[in-house]
Short mmCIF file of C-alpha atoms in Angstrom, two decimals:
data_model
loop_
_atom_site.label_atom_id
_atom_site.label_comp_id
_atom_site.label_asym_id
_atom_site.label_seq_id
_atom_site.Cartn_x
_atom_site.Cartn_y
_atom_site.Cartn_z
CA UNK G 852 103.96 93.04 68.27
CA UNK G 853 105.44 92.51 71.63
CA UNK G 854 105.59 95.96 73.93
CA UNK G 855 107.35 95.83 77.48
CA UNK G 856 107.75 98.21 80.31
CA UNK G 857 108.63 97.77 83.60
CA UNK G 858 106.61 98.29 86.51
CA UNK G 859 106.91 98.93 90.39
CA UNK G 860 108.55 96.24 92.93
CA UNK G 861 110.75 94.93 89.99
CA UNK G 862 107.73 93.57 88.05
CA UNK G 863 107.13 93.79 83.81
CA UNK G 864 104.33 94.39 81.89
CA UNK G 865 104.02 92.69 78.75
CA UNK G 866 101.71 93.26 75.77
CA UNK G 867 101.13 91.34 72.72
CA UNK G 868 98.96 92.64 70.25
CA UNK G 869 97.03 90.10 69.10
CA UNK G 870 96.89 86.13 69.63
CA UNK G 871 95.28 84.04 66.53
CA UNK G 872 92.02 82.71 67.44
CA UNK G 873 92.15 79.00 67.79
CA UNK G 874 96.38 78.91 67.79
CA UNK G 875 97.72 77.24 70.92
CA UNK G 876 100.54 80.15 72.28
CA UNK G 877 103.30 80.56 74.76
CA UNK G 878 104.95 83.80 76.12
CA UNK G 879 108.67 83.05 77.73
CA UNK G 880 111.15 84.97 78.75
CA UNK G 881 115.28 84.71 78.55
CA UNK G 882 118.52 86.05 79.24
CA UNK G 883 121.52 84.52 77.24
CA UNK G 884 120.85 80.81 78.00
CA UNK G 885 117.94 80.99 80.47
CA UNK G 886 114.47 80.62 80.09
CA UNK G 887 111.70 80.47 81.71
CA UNK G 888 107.38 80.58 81.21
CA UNK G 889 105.56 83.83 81.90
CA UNK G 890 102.99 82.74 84.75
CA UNK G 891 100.09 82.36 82.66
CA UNK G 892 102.02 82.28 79.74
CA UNK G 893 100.10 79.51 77.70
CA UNK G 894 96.89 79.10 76.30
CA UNK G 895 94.93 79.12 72.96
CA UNK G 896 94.20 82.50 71.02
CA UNK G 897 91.14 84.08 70.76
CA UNK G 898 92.27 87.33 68.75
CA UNK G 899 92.87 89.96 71.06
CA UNK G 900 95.40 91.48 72.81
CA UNK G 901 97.41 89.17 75.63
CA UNK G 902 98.44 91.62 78.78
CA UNK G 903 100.43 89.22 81.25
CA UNK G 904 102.83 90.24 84.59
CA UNK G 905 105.99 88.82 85.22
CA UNK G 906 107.78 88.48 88.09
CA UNK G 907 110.28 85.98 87.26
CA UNK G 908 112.96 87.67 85.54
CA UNK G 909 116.77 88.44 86.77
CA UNK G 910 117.43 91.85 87.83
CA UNK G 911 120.28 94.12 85.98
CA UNK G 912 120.43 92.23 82.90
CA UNK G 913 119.07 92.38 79.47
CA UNK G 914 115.72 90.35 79.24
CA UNK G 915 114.20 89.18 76.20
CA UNK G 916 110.40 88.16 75.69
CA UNK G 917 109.47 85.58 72.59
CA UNK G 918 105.70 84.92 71.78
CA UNK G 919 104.84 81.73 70.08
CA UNK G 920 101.42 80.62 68.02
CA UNK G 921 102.09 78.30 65.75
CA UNK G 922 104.74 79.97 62.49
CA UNK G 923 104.37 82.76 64.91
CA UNK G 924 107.43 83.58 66.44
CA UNK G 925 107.63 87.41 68.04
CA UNK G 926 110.17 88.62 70.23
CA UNK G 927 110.77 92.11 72.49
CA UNK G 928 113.44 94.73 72.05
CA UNK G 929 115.95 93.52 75.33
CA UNK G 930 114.43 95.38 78.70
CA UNK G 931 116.44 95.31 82.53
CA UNK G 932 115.05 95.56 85.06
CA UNK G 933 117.06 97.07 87.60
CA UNK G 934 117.04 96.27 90.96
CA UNK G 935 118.97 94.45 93.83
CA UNK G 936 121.15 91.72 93.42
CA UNK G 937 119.23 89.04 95.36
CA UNK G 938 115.35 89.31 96.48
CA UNK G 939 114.01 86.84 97.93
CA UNK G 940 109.58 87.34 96.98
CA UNK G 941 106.44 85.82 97.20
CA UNK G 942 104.83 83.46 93.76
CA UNK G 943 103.60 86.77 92.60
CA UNK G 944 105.41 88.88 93.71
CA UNK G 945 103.04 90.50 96.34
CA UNK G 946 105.59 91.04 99.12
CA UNK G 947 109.34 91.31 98.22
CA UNK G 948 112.17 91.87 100.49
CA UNK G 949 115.74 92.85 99.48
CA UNK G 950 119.18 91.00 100.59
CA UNK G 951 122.76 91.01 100.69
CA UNK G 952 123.97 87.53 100.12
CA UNK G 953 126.71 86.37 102.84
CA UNK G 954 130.12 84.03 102.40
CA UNK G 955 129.00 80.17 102.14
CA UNK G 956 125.66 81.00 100.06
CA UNK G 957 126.54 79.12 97.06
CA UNK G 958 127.10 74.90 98.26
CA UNK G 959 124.69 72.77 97.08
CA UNK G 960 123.09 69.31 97.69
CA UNK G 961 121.97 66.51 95.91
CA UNK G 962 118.86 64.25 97.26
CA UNK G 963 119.68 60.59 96.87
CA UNK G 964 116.45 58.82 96.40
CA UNK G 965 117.83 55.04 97.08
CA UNK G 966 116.98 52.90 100.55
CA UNK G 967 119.34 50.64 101.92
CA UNK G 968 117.78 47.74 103.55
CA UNK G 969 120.12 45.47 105.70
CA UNK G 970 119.53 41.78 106.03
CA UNK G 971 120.74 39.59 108.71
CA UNK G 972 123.58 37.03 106.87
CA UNK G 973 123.75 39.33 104.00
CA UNK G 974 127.38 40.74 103.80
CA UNK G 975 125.39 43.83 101.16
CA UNK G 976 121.98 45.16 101.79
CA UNK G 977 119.23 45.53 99.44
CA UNK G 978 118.29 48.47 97.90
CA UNK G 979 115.53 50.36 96.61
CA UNK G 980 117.11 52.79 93.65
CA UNK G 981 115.27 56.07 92.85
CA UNK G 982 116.18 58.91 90.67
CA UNK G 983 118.24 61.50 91.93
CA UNK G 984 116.66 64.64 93.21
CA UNK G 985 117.64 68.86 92.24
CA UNK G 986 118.08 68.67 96.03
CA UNK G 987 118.52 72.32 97.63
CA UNK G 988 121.31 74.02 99.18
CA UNK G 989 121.70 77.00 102.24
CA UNK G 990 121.28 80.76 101.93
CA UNK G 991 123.42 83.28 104.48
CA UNK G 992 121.56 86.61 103.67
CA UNK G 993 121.80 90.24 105.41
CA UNK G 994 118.86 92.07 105.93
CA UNK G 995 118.36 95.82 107.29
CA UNK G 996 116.38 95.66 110.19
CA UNK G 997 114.43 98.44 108.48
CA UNK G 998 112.99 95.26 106.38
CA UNK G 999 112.32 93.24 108.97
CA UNK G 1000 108.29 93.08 108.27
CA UNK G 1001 108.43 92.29 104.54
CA UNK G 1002 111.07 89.17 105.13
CA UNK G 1003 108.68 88.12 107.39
CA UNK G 1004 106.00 88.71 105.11
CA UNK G 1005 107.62 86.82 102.60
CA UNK G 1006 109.07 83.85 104.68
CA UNK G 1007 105.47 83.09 106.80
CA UNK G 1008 103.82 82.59 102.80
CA UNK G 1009 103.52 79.05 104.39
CA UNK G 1010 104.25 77.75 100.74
CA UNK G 1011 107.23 78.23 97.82
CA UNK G 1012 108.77 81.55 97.94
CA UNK G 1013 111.20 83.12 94.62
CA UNK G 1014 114.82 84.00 94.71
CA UNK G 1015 115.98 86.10 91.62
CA UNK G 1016 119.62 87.73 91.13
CA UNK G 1017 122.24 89.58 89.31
CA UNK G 1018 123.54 86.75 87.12
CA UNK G 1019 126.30 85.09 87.17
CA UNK G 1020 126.25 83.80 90.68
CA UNK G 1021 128.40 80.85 89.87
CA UNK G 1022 126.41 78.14 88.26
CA UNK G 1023 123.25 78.83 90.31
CA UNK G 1024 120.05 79.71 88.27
CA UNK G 1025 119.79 83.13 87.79
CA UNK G 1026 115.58 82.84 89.00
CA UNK G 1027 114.33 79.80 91.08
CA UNK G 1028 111.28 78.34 93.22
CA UNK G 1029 112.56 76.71 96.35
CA UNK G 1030 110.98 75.77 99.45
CA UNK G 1031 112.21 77.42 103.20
CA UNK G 1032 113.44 74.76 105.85
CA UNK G 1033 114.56 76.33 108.84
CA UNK G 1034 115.76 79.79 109.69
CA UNK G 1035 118.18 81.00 112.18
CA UNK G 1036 119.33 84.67 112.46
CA UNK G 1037 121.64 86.28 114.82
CA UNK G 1038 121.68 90.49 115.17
CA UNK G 1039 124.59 92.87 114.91
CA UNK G 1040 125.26 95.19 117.45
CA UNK G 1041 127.87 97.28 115.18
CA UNK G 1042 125.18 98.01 112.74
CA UNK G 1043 121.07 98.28 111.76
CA UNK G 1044 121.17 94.65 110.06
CA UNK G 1045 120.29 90.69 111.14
CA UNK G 1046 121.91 87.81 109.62
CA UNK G 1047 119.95 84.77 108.56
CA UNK G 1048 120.41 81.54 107.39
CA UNK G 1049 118.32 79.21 106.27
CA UNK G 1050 118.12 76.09 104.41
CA UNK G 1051 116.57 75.43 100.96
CA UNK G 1052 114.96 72.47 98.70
CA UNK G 1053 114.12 73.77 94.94
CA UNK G 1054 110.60 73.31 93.89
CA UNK G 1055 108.22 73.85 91.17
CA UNK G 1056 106.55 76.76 90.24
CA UNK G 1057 102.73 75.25 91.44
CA UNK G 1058 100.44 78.04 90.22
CA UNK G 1059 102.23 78.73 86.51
CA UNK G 1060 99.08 78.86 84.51
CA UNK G 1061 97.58 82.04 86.84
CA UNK G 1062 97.63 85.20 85.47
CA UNK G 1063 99.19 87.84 87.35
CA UNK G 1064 98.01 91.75 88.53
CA UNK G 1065 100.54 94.12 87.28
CA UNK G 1066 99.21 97.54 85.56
CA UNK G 1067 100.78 101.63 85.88
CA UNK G 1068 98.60 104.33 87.14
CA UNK G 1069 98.23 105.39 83.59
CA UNK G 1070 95.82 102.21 82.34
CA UNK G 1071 93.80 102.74 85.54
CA UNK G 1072 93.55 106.18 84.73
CA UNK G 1073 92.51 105.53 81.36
CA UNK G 1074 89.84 102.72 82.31
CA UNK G 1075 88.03 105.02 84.77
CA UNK G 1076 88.54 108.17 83.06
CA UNK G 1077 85.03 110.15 83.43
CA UNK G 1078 83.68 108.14 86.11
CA UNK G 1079 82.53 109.02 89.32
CA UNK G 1080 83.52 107.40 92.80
CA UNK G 1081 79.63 106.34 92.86
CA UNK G 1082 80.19 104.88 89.91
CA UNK G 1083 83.43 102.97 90.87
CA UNK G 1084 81.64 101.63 93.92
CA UNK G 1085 78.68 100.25 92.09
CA UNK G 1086 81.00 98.91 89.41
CA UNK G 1087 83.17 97.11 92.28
CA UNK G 1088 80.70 96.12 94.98
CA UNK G 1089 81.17 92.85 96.49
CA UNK G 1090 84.45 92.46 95.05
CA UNK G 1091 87.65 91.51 97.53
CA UNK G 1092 90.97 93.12 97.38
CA UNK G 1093 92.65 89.78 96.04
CA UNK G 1094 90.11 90.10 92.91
CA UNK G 1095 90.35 94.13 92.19
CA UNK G 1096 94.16 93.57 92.42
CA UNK G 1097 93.70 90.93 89.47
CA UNK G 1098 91.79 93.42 87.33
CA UNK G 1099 92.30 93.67 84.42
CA UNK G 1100 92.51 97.22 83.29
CA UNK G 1101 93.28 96.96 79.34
CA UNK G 1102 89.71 95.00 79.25
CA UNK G 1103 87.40 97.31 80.68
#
């Protein structure tokens, strides 16, 4: 059984029961004819219960879970997450910041992967043919000023960043990886917002297979229920901030 609920900073939590020991599995996600993979979303059964975090889903729109192991096919009653209609976010969602896409957000490009090399006496050149590219494209965004430290928490990740929207926005996926080129941004003096724009390459996704941090109050509650802060310290010394965020709280 498949159970879903949806957490803080547009995040999901979802729980399958159990996972057949020794049965390769997958846990994806999908609205209407998008799909993607759950980060961490495959690996091989070992009987108990799967908790993963997702942070790759559109906003406003029914989102359906399926859980794979072998004849096993599960899926999730529909869940939305609501939120904005473009976010731009870190891999794991760490640092989000909100947006209102601008007029001439939706072009695309193409990368042409071919060389032309021109020979003297040669009325054509000779060239080097490579497979076209996904390419990239340009966002125009708005952002309240008031959000000025988490874009540029987000944008200074020094690495792939996430965009997710409302779908349909045209033919553009819904959810994507892409990679930040340069930014420009001018202010407006009629209001509390800056205007950016910044050009885009799509990537992949490098750090799929990781399990991500994502638990309610109510799990952490319920893992440290009776213990002391003395306790909780000895249980957590030497541990970093990165690692307690990735604990998992349905385990202990």
């Amino acid at each position: 059984m498949i159970s879903v609920s949806v957490l803080s900073e547009y995040k999901t939590q979802v729980i399958v029961s159990t996972t057949p020991t020794g049965v390769p599995w997958s846990l994806t996600g999908s609205w209407e004819d998008f799909t993607w993979t759950v980060p961490g979303g495959e690996g091989v059964g070992d009987g108990g219960q799967l908790h993963l975090t997702d942070v790759l889903a559109p906003t406003n729109v029914p989102v359906v879970y399926t859980f794979r192991a072998g004849a096993t096919v599960e899926t999730s009653v529909p869940v939305v997450i609501v939120g904005p209609r473009f976010l731009l976010q870190r891999l794991d969602g760490s640092a989000i910041v909100e947006a209102q896409l601008m007029l001439g957000s939706i072009g695309l490009e193409l990368d042409v992967h071919q060389e032309l090399f021109y020979i003297p006496n040669r009325s054509r050149p000779a060239i080097r043919y490579g497979t076209t590219g996904d390419g990239g494209g340009m966002f125009r965004i708005r952002v309240d000023r008031t959000r000025r430290a988490q874009f540029d928490e987000v944008m200074r990740t020094g690495g792939p960043i996430v965009y997710r929207t409302t779908p349909p926005l045209e033919d553009l996926a819904p959810v994507e990886t892409i990679l930040v080129g340069r930014l420009t941004s001018e202010g407006l003096a009629s209001g509390p917002q800056r205007d950016w724009a910044f050009t885009y390459v799509f990537a992949d996704y490098p750090t799929l297979e990781k399990r991500l941090g994502g638990f309610p109050w109510d799990d952490f509650d319920a893992a440290l229920a009776g213990q002391t802060w003395n306790q909780f310290d000895t249980r957590f010394a030497g541990t970093a901030w990165d690692q307690f965020d990735l604990t998992d709280w349905l385990a202990l």
